[in-house]
Amino acid sequence: MTTAPGGVRASSRVLARGDGRGGTALPVLEGEGPLALRRTRGSGAEARVMLVGAMSGPLGGDHFTVDVQARSGARLRVGSAAATLALPGQDKAGARYDVRLTVDDGADLCWLPEQLISAGGSDLRLTTSVDLAAGARLLLREEQVLGRAGEEPGRLTSRLTVRIDGRCVLDQELGCGPGAPGGWDGPAGLAGHRAVGQVVVVRPEFADRPPAGCVYEEGAAVMPLAGPAALVSAVAPDGLRLRRLLDGALASLD
C-alpha cells in the first residue's frame, strides 16, 4: 500500500487452484491496507475468502485493485464482510476501484461482495472485468445503493465486462448521480429508484439449454446472453428489496 497526496493505492490478490485431492488450495492470498483478505471455513471442495475493509474508503483520489484468479479444479467463493462505502475525500479527484476476475476451464468462481453505497459528495468509478475460459463457471453479483438514508447520492460510474473464451458477451456501463449523463434517473434509467444491481451466471450447460428471458417481477428481468450465460438485472427502492429481487430471479434459473 502507498499513500500519496493523490490518495491511497492498495491492491489485493487471490489465486486458487485444485489441490489434486478434490479440494481447493490458496497459494496466494495477499491484501494490503484497506483490502485485507481472510480465509474462512469452506464447504466441501469450495474455498471461501472474505474481503475485510480495514480502513474507510474508497475516498477521493484512492485507487483500489482486486485481482482474483481461479485455476483449473478450483472452487472459490469470495465475499465481503460489510458494504463498501464510497466517501468524499480531501482530494477532489475521483476514486477508482478495479476488479479483475479470471476463471480457467474446470474452475468455478462465486464473486458475491456486499453492496456498494455511493455517499453524498463522493465520486467513484468501479470497473469489473471478467475473463472466463470456455469451460468455466461463474456467479457474479453487483449491487449499488445511491446515497445513505435521507441523503443524495454521490457520482457513481460502474462498468462491467464479461468475456468467455475471448468473446465479449456483456459490456455495460451505468452512470448515476450529479454530473452523470442526463436521463439516468428517468423512465429509461432508474425511474426514481435508489438501488440497482445485476447477477451474471455462466454455466457451460447453458450452451445446450439456454435460459429463457422473462420479467421476474416488477423491476427485475432475466436475459440470456450471447453465450452460455444469463444476466439478471433489477432496480428497487432500497438495498433490501434489491437483494430479494436478485435472489428470487436467480433461483428461477434453477
Short mmCIF file of N, CA and C in Angstrom, two decimals, residues 58-184:
data_model
loop_
_atom_site.label_atom_id
_atom_site.label_comp_id
_atom_site.label_asym_id
_atom_site.label_seq_id
_atom_site.Cartn_x
_atom_site.Cartn_y
_atom_site.Cartn_z
N PRO A 58 -13.47 3.54 -0.54
CA PRO A 58 -12.53 4.48 -1.17
C PRO A 58 -12.95 5.94 -1.03
N LEU A 59 -11.95 6.77 -0.74
CA LEU A 59 -12.13 8.21 -0.67
C LEU A 59 -11.65 8.84 -1.97
N GLY A 60 -11.93 10.13 -2.15
CA GLY A 60 -11.49 10.84 -3.33
C GLY A 60 -9.99 10.72 -3.53
N GLY A 61 -9.58 10.29 -4.73
CA GLY A 61 -8.17 10.13 -5.04
C GLY A 61 -7.63 8.74 -4.81
N ASP A 62 -8.38 7.86 -4.11
CA ASP A 62 -7.92 6.49 -3.85
C ASP A 62 -8.02 5.64 -5.12
N HIS A 63 -7.20 4.61 -5.17
CA HIS A 63 -7.26 3.64 -6.27
C HIS A 63 -7.05 2.25 -5.68
N PHE A 64 -8.12 1.46 -5.65
CA PHE A 64 -8.08 0.10 -5.13
C PHE A 64 -8.13 -0.88 -6.29
N THR A 65 -7.42 -2.00 -6.17
CA THR A 65 -7.41 -3.04 -7.20
C THR A 65 -7.54 -4.40 -6.53
N VAL A 66 -8.45 -5.22 -7.05
CA VAL A 66 -8.62 -6.59 -6.58
C VAL A 66 -8.46 -7.52 -7.78
N ASP A 67 -7.58 -8.52 -7.64
CA ASP A 67 -7.30 -9.47 -8.72
C ASP A 67 -7.54 -10.88 -8.18
N VAL A 68 -8.52 -11.58 -8.77
CA VAL A 68 -8.87 -12.93 -8.33
C VAL A 68 -8.72 -13.88 -9.51
N GLN A 69 -7.97 -14.97 -9.31
CA GLN A 69 -7.77 -15.96 -10.35
C GLN A 69 -8.15 -17.34 -9.81
N ALA A 70 -9.04 -18.01 -10.55
CA ALA A 70 -9.45 -19.37 -10.20
C ALA A 70 -8.90 -20.29 -11.29
N ARG A 71 -7.90 -21.09 -10.94
CA ARG A 71 -7.28 -22.01 -11.89
C ARG A 71 -8.04 -23.33 -11.93
N SER A 72 -7.65 -24.20 -12.87
CA SER A 72 -8.36 -25.45 -13.11
C SER A 72 -8.53 -26.25 -11.82
N GLY A 73 -9.75 -26.74 -11.62
CA GLY A 73 -10.05 -27.55 -10.45
C GLY A 73 -10.46 -26.77 -9.22
N ALA A 74 -10.36 -25.44 -9.26
CA ALA A 74 -10.68 -24.62 -8.09
C ALA A 74 -12.18 -24.36 -7.98
N ARG A 75 -12.65 -24.35 -6.76
CA ARG A 75 -13.99 -23.85 -6.45
C ARG A 75 -13.81 -22.78 -5.39
N LEU A 76 -14.12 -21.55 -5.75
CA LEU A 76 -13.80 -20.41 -4.89
C LEU A 76 -15.00 -19.50 -4.75
N ARG A 77 -15.26 -19.10 -3.50
CA ARG A 77 -16.31 -18.12 -3.21
C ARG A 77 -15.65 -16.94 -2.50
N VAL A 78 -15.84 -15.75 -3.04
CA VAL A 78 -15.28 -14.52 -2.45
C VAL A 78 -16.43 -13.60 -2.08
N GLY A 79 -16.46 -13.18 -0.83
CA GLY A 79 -17.46 -12.23 -0.35
C GLY A 79 -16.78 -11.08 0.38
N SER A 80 -17.57 -10.22 0.98
CA SER A 80 -17.02 -9.13 1.77
C SER A 80 -17.73 -9.08 3.11
N ALA A 81 -17.02 -8.59 4.12
CA ALA A 81 -17.55 -8.59 5.48
C ALA A 81 -18.62 -7.52 5.68
N ALA A 82 -18.62 -6.49 4.87
CA ALA A 82 -19.58 -5.39 5.02
C ALA A 82 -19.70 -4.66 3.70
N ALA A 83 -20.65 -3.74 3.64
CA ALA A 83 -20.81 -2.92 2.45
C ALA A 83 -19.58 -2.05 2.23
N THR A 84 -19.33 -1.72 0.98
CA THR A 84 -18.28 -0.75 0.63
C THR A 84 -18.92 0.63 0.55
N LEU A 85 -18.33 1.59 1.24
CA LEU A 85 -18.89 2.94 1.31
C LEU A 85 -17.96 3.91 0.60
N ALA A 86 -18.39 4.42 -0.55
CA ALA A 86 -17.63 5.43 -1.27
C ALA A 86 -17.90 6.79 -0.63
N LEU A 87 -16.82 7.48 -0.22
CA LEU A 87 -16.93 8.72 0.53
C LEU A 87 -16.15 9.83 -0.16
N PRO A 88 -16.56 11.08 0.07
CA PRO A 88 -15.73 12.19 -0.42
C PRO A 88 -14.45 12.28 0.39
N GLY A 89 -13.40 12.80 -0.21
CA GLY A 89 -12.14 12.96 0.50
C GLY A 89 -11.60 14.36 0.33
N GLN A 90 -10.46 14.64 0.95
CA GLN A 90 -9.84 15.95 0.80
C GLN A 90 -9.39 16.18 -0.64
N ASP A 91 -8.97 15.09 -1.30
CA ASP A 91 -8.59 15.20 -2.70
C ASP A 91 -9.86 15.26 -3.55
N LYS A 92 -9.97 16.26 -4.40
CA LYS A 92 -11.17 16.45 -5.20
C LYS A 92 -11.25 15.50 -6.39
N ALA A 93 -10.17 14.77 -6.66
CA ALA A 93 -10.20 13.81 -7.75
C ALA A 93 -11.11 12.65 -7.38
N GLY A 94 -11.66 11.99 -8.39
CA GLY A 94 -12.49 10.83 -8.14
C GLY A 94 -11.67 9.63 -7.69
N ALA A 95 -12.34 8.66 -7.10
CA ALA A 95 -11.70 7.42 -6.69
C ALA A 95 -11.94 6.34 -7.75
N ARG A 96 -11.08 5.31 -7.74
CA ARG A 96 -11.21 4.19 -8.66
C ARG A 96 -11.17 2.88 -7.88
N TYR A 97 -11.98 1.94 -8.36
CA TYR A 97 -11.99 0.60 -7.77
C TYR A 97 -12.04 -0.38 -8.95
N ASP A 98 -10.95 -1.10 -9.18
CA ASP A 98 -10.84 -2.02 -10.31
C ASP A 98 -10.85 -3.45 -9.80
N VAL A 99 -11.73 -4.27 -10.38
CA VAL A 99 -11.83 -5.68 -10.04
C VAL A 99 -11.55 -6.50 -11.29
N ARG A 100 -10.60 -7.44 -11.19
CA ARG A 100 -10.27 -8.31 -12.32
C ARG A 100 -10.45 -9.76 -11.89
N LEU A 101 -11.31 -10.48 -12.60
CA LEU A 101 -11.61 -11.87 -12.28
C LEU A 101 -11.24 -12.75 -13.47
N THR A 102 -10.50 -13.83 -13.22
CA THR A 102 -10.09 -14.77 -14.26
C THR A 102 -10.45 -16.18 -13.83
N VAL A 103 -11.14 -16.92 -14.71
CA VAL A 103 -11.59 -18.26 -14.36
C VAL A 103 -11.20 -19.21 -15.49
N ASP A 104 -10.46 -20.26 -15.16
CA ASP A 104 -9.98 -21.23 -16.14
C ASP A 104 -11.01 -22.33 -16.39
N ASP A 105 -10.71 -23.18 -17.40
CA ASP A 105 -11.52 -24.37 -17.64
C ASP A 105 -11.57 -25.23 -16.39
N GLY A 106 -12.78 -25.71 -16.08
CA GLY A 106 -12.92 -26.60 -14.94
C GLY A 106 -12.87 -25.90 -13.60
N ALA A 107 -12.92 -24.58 -13.58
CA ALA A 107 -12.93 -23.82 -12.32
C ALA A 107 -14.29 -23.16 -12.13
N ASP A 108 -14.59 -22.83 -10.88
CA ASP A 108 -15.89 -22.26 -10.50
C ASP A 108 -15.63 -21.11 -9.54
N LEU A 109 -16.11 -19.92 -9.91
CA LEU A 109 -15.91 -18.73 -9.07
C LEU A 109 -17.24 -18.09 -8.74
N CYS A 110 -17.45 -17.82 -7.45
CA CYS A 110 -18.59 -17.01 -6.99
C CYS A 110 -18.02 -15.70 -6.45
N TRP A 111 -18.41 -14.60 -7.06
CA TRP A 111 -17.98 -13.26 -6.62
C TRP A 111 -19.22 -12.58 -6.06
N LEU A 112 -19.30 -12.50 -4.73
CA LEU A 112 -20.52 -12.07 -4.06
C LEU A 112 -20.23 -11.02 -2.99
N PRO A 113 -19.72 -9.85 -3.37
CA PRO A 113 -19.48 -8.80 -2.37
C PRO A 113 -20.79 -8.21 -1.87
N GLU A 114 -20.72 -7.57 -0.73
CA GLU A 114 -21.87 -6.82 -0.23
C GLU A 114 -22.04 -5.53 -1.04
N GLN A 115 -23.07 -4.80 -0.74
CA GLN A 115 -23.45 -3.66 -1.57
C GLN A 115 -22.43 -2.52 -1.52
N LEU A 116 -22.39 -1.79 -2.62
CA LEU A 116 -21.59 -0.57 -2.70
C LEU A 116 -22.52 0.62 -2.51
N ILE A 117 -22.21 1.47 -1.55
CA ILE A 117 -23.04 2.63 -1.23
C ILE A 117 -22.32 3.89 -1.69
N SER A 118 -22.97 4.67 -2.52
CA SER A 118 -22.41 5.92 -3.03
C SER A 118 -22.89 7.07 -2.14
N ALA A 119 -22.05 7.49 -1.21
CA ALA A 119 -22.42 8.55 -0.27
C ALA A 119 -22.40 9.91 -0.95
N GLY A 120 -23.16 10.84 -0.41
CA GLY A 120 -23.23 12.18 -0.96
C GLY A 120 -21.86 12.84 -1.04
N GLY A 121 -21.54 13.45 -2.18
CA GLY A 121 -20.27 14.14 -2.36
C GLY A 121 -19.15 13.26 -2.88
N SER A 122 -19.37 11.94 -2.95
CA SER A 122 -18.32 11.04 -3.43
C SER A 122 -18.33 10.99 -4.96
N ASP A 123 -17.24 10.45 -5.51
CA ASP A 123 -17.11 10.30 -6.96
C ASP A 123 -16.26 9.06 -7.20
N LEU A 124 -16.91 7.98 -7.60
CA LEU A 124 -16.23 6.69 -7.74
C LEU A 124 -16.48 6.09 -9.11
N ARG A 125 -15.41 5.54 -9.70
CA ARG A 125 -15.54 4.75 -10.92
C ARG A 125 -15.18 3.31 -10.58
N LEU A 126 -16.15 2.41 -10.73
CA LEU A 126 -15.97 0.99 -10.47
C LEU A 126 -15.90 0.26 -11.80
N THR A 127 -14.84 -0.51 -11.99
CA THR A 127 -14.67 -1.29 -13.21
C THR A 127 -14.47 -2.74 -12.84
N THR A 128 -15.32 -3.61 -13.38
CA THR A 128 -15.21 -5.05 -13.15
C THR A 128 -15.01 -5.73 -14.49
N SER A 129 -13.89 -6.43 -14.62
CA SER A 129 -13.54 -7.11 -15.87
C SER A 129 -13.39 -8.60 -15.60
N VAL A 130 -14.15 -9.42 -16.35
CA VAL A 130 -14.18 -10.86 -16.12
C VAL A 130 -13.75 -11.59 -17.40
N ASP A 131 -12.79 -12.49 -17.27
CA ASP A 131 -12.34 -13.32 -18.39
C ASP A 131 -12.48 -14.78 -18.00
N LEU A 132 -13.28 -15.52 -18.79
CA LEU A 132 -13.55 -16.92 -18.49
C LEU A 132 -13.13 -17.80 -19.67
N ALA A 133 -12.61 -18.98 -19.35
CA ALA A 133 -12.37 -19.98 -20.37
C ALA A 133 -13.71 -20.62 -20.76
N ALA A 134 -13.70 -21.40 -21.84
CA ALA A 134 -14.95 -21.96 -22.37
C ALA A 134 -15.65 -22.85 -21.36
N GLY A 135 -14.90 -23.57 -20.53
CA GLY A 135 -15.50 -24.50 -19.57
C GLY A 135 -15.57 -23.97 -18.16
N ALA A 136 -15.51 -22.66 -17.98
CA ALA A 136 -15.55 -22.05 -16.65
C ALA A 136 -16.98 -21.82 -16.19
N ARG A 137 -17.13 -21.68 -14.88
CA ARG A 137 -18.43 -21.37 -14.28
C ARG A 137 -18.28 -20.12 -13.42
N LEU A 138 -19.33 -19.29 -13.43
CA LEU A 138 -19.28 -18.01 -12.71
C LEU A 138 -20.64 -17.67 -12.14
N LEU A 139 -20.62 -17.14 -10.92
CA LEU A 139 -21.76 -16.47 -10.33
C LEU A 139 -21.25 -15.14 -9.80
N LEU A 140 -21.72 -14.04 -10.37
CA LEU A 140 -21.24 -12.70 -10.00
C LEU A 140 -22.44 -11.84 -9.64
N ARG A 141 -22.32 -11.16 -8.49
CA ARG A 141 -23.38 -10.23 -8.08
C ARG A 141 -22.77 -8.86 -7.80
N GLU A 142 -23.41 -7.84 -8.35
CA GLU A 142 -23.04 -6.45 -8.04
C GLU A 142 -24.30 -5.70 -7.65
N GLU A 143 -24.20 -4.92 -6.57
CA GLU A 143 -25.33 -4.11 -6.10
C GLU A 143 -24.83 -2.72 -5.74
N GLN A 144 -25.52 -1.70 -6.20
CA GLN A 144 -25.17 -0.33 -5.87
C GLN A 144 -26.38 0.37 -5.25
N VAL A 145 -26.12 1.08 -4.16
CA VAL A 145 -27.15 1.86 -3.47
C VAL A 145 -26.74 3.33 -3.53
N LEU A 146 -27.64 4.16 -4.01
CA LEU A 146 -27.34 5.57 -4.24
C LEU A 146 -27.71 6.40 -3.02
N GLY A 147 -26.72 6.69 -2.19
CA GLY A 147 -26.91 7.51 -1.01
C GLY A 147 -27.32 6.70 0.21
N ARG A 148 -26.93 7.21 1.38
CA ARG A 148 -27.41 6.63 2.63
C ARG A 148 -28.82 7.14 2.91
N ALA A 149 -29.42 6.72 4.00
CA ALA A 149 -30.80 7.09 4.30
C ALA A 149 -30.95 8.61 4.34
N GLY A 150 -31.87 9.14 3.54
CA GLY A 150 -32.14 10.57 3.51
C GLY A 150 -31.06 11.41 2.89
N GLU A 151 -30.16 10.81 2.12
CA GLU A 151 -29.01 11.51 1.56
C GLU A 151 -29.03 11.44 0.04
N GLU A 152 -28.66 12.52 -0.61
CA GLU A 152 -28.49 12.50 -2.06
C GLU A 152 -27.23 11.70 -2.40
N PRO A 153 -27.23 11.00 -3.54
CA PRO A 153 -26.07 10.17 -3.86
C PRO A 153 -24.89 10.98 -4.35
N GLY A 154 -23.72 10.35 -4.31
CA GLY A 154 -22.58 10.89 -5.00
C GLY A 154 -22.63 10.47 -6.46
N ARG A 155 -21.55 10.73 -7.16
CA ARG A 155 -21.47 10.30 -8.56
C ARG A 155 -20.85 8.90 -8.60
N LEU A 156 -21.50 8.01 -9.33
CA LEU A 156 -21.03 6.63 -9.44
C LEU A 156 -21.07 6.21 -10.90
N THR A 157 -19.94 5.74 -11.40
CA THR A 157 -19.87 5.18 -12.74
C THR A 157 -19.42 3.74 -12.60
N SER A 158 -20.22 2.82 -13.11
CA SER A 158 -19.95 1.40 -12.97
C SER A 158 -19.93 0.74 -14.34
N ARG A 159 -18.82 0.03 -14.64
CA ARG A 159 -18.72 -0.69 -15.91
C ARG A 159 -18.42 -2.16 -15.63
N LEU A 160 -19.14 -3.04 -16.32
CA LEU A 160 -18.98 -4.48 -16.17
C LEU A 160 -18.79 -5.10 -17.54
N THR A 161 -17.69 -5.83 -17.73
CA THR A 161 -17.44 -6.54 -18.98
C THR A 161 -17.18 -8.02 -18.65
N VAL A 162 -17.74 -8.89 -19.49
CA VAL A 162 -17.57 -10.33 -19.33
C VAL A 162 -17.18 -10.92 -20.68
N ARG A 163 -16.07 -11.66 -20.68
CA ARG A 163 -15.62 -12.35 -21.89
C ARG A 163 -15.55 -13.84 -21.61
N ILE A 164 -16.05 -14.63 -22.57
CA ILE A 164 -15.99 -16.09 -22.48
C ILE A 164 -15.21 -16.60 -23.67
N ASP A 165 -14.12 -17.29 -23.41
CA ASP A 165 -13.25 -17.82 -24.47
C ASP A 165 -12.84 -16.71 -25.44
N GLY A 166 -12.56 -15.53 -24.89
CA GLY A 166 -12.10 -14.39 -25.68
C GLY A 166 -13.19 -13.59 -26.33
N ARG A 167 -14.44 -14.03 -26.23
CA ARG A 167 -15.56 -13.34 -26.86
C ARG A 167 -16.32 -12.52 -25.84
N CYS A 168 -16.54 -11.25 -26.15
CA CYS A 168 -17.28 -10.38 -25.22
C CYS A 168 -18.77 -10.69 -25.30
N VAL A 169 -19.36 -11.07 -24.16
CA VAL A 169 -20.79 -11.36 -24.12
C VAL A 169 -21.57 -10.28 -23.36
N LEU A 170 -20.85 -9.42 -22.64
CA LEU A 170 -21.52 -8.35 -21.90
C LEU A 170 -20.55 -7.20 -21.71
N ASP A 171 -21.00 -6.01 -22.03
CA ASP A 171 -20.22 -4.78 -21.79
C ASP A 171 -21.22 -3.68 -21.52
N GLN A 172 -21.40 -3.34 -20.26
CA GLN A 172 -22.40 -2.33 -19.90
C GLN A 172 -21.81 -1.32 -18.92
N GLU A 173 -22.27 -0.11 -19.04
CA GLU A 173 -21.82 0.96 -18.16
C GLU A 173 -23.01 1.78 -17.72
N LEU A 174 -23.02 2.14 -16.44
CA LEU A 174 -24.10 2.93 -15.87
C LEU A 174 -23.50 4.08 -15.09
N GLY A 175 -23.96 5.29 -15.38
CA GLY A 175 -23.53 6.47 -14.65
C GLY A 175 -24.71 7.05 -13.88
N CYS A 176 -24.52 7.34 -12.60
CA CYS A 176 -25.59 7.86 -11.75
C CYS A 176 -25.08 9.02 -10.91
N GLY A 177 -25.99 9.86 -10.48
CA GLY A 177 -25.64 10.93 -9.56
C GLY A 177 -25.25 12.22 -10.26
N PRO A 178 -24.86 13.23 -9.48
CA PRO A 178 -24.51 14.54 -10.03
C PRO A 178 -23.41 14.44 -11.09
N GLY A 179 -23.64 15.06 -12.23
CA GLY A 179 -22.66 15.05 -13.30
C GLY A 179 -22.76 13.87 -14.24
N ALA A 180 -23.62 12.89 -13.94
CA ALA A 180 -23.80 11.75 -14.83
C ALA A 180 -24.61 12.19 -16.05
N PRO A 181 -24.52 11.45 -17.15
CA PRO A 181 -25.30 11.79 -18.35
C PRO A 181 -26.77 11.92 -18.03
N GLY A 182 -27.42 12.87 -18.70
CA GLY A 182 -28.83 13.12 -18.45
C GLY A 182 -29.70 11.91 -18.71
N GLY A 183 -30.75 11.77 -17.93
CA GLY A 183 -31.70 10.68 -18.10
C GLY A 183 -31.45 9.48 -17.21
N TRP A 184 -30.36 9.50 -16.43
CA TRP A 184 -30.05 8.32 -15.61
C TRP A 184 -31.15 8.00 -14.60
#
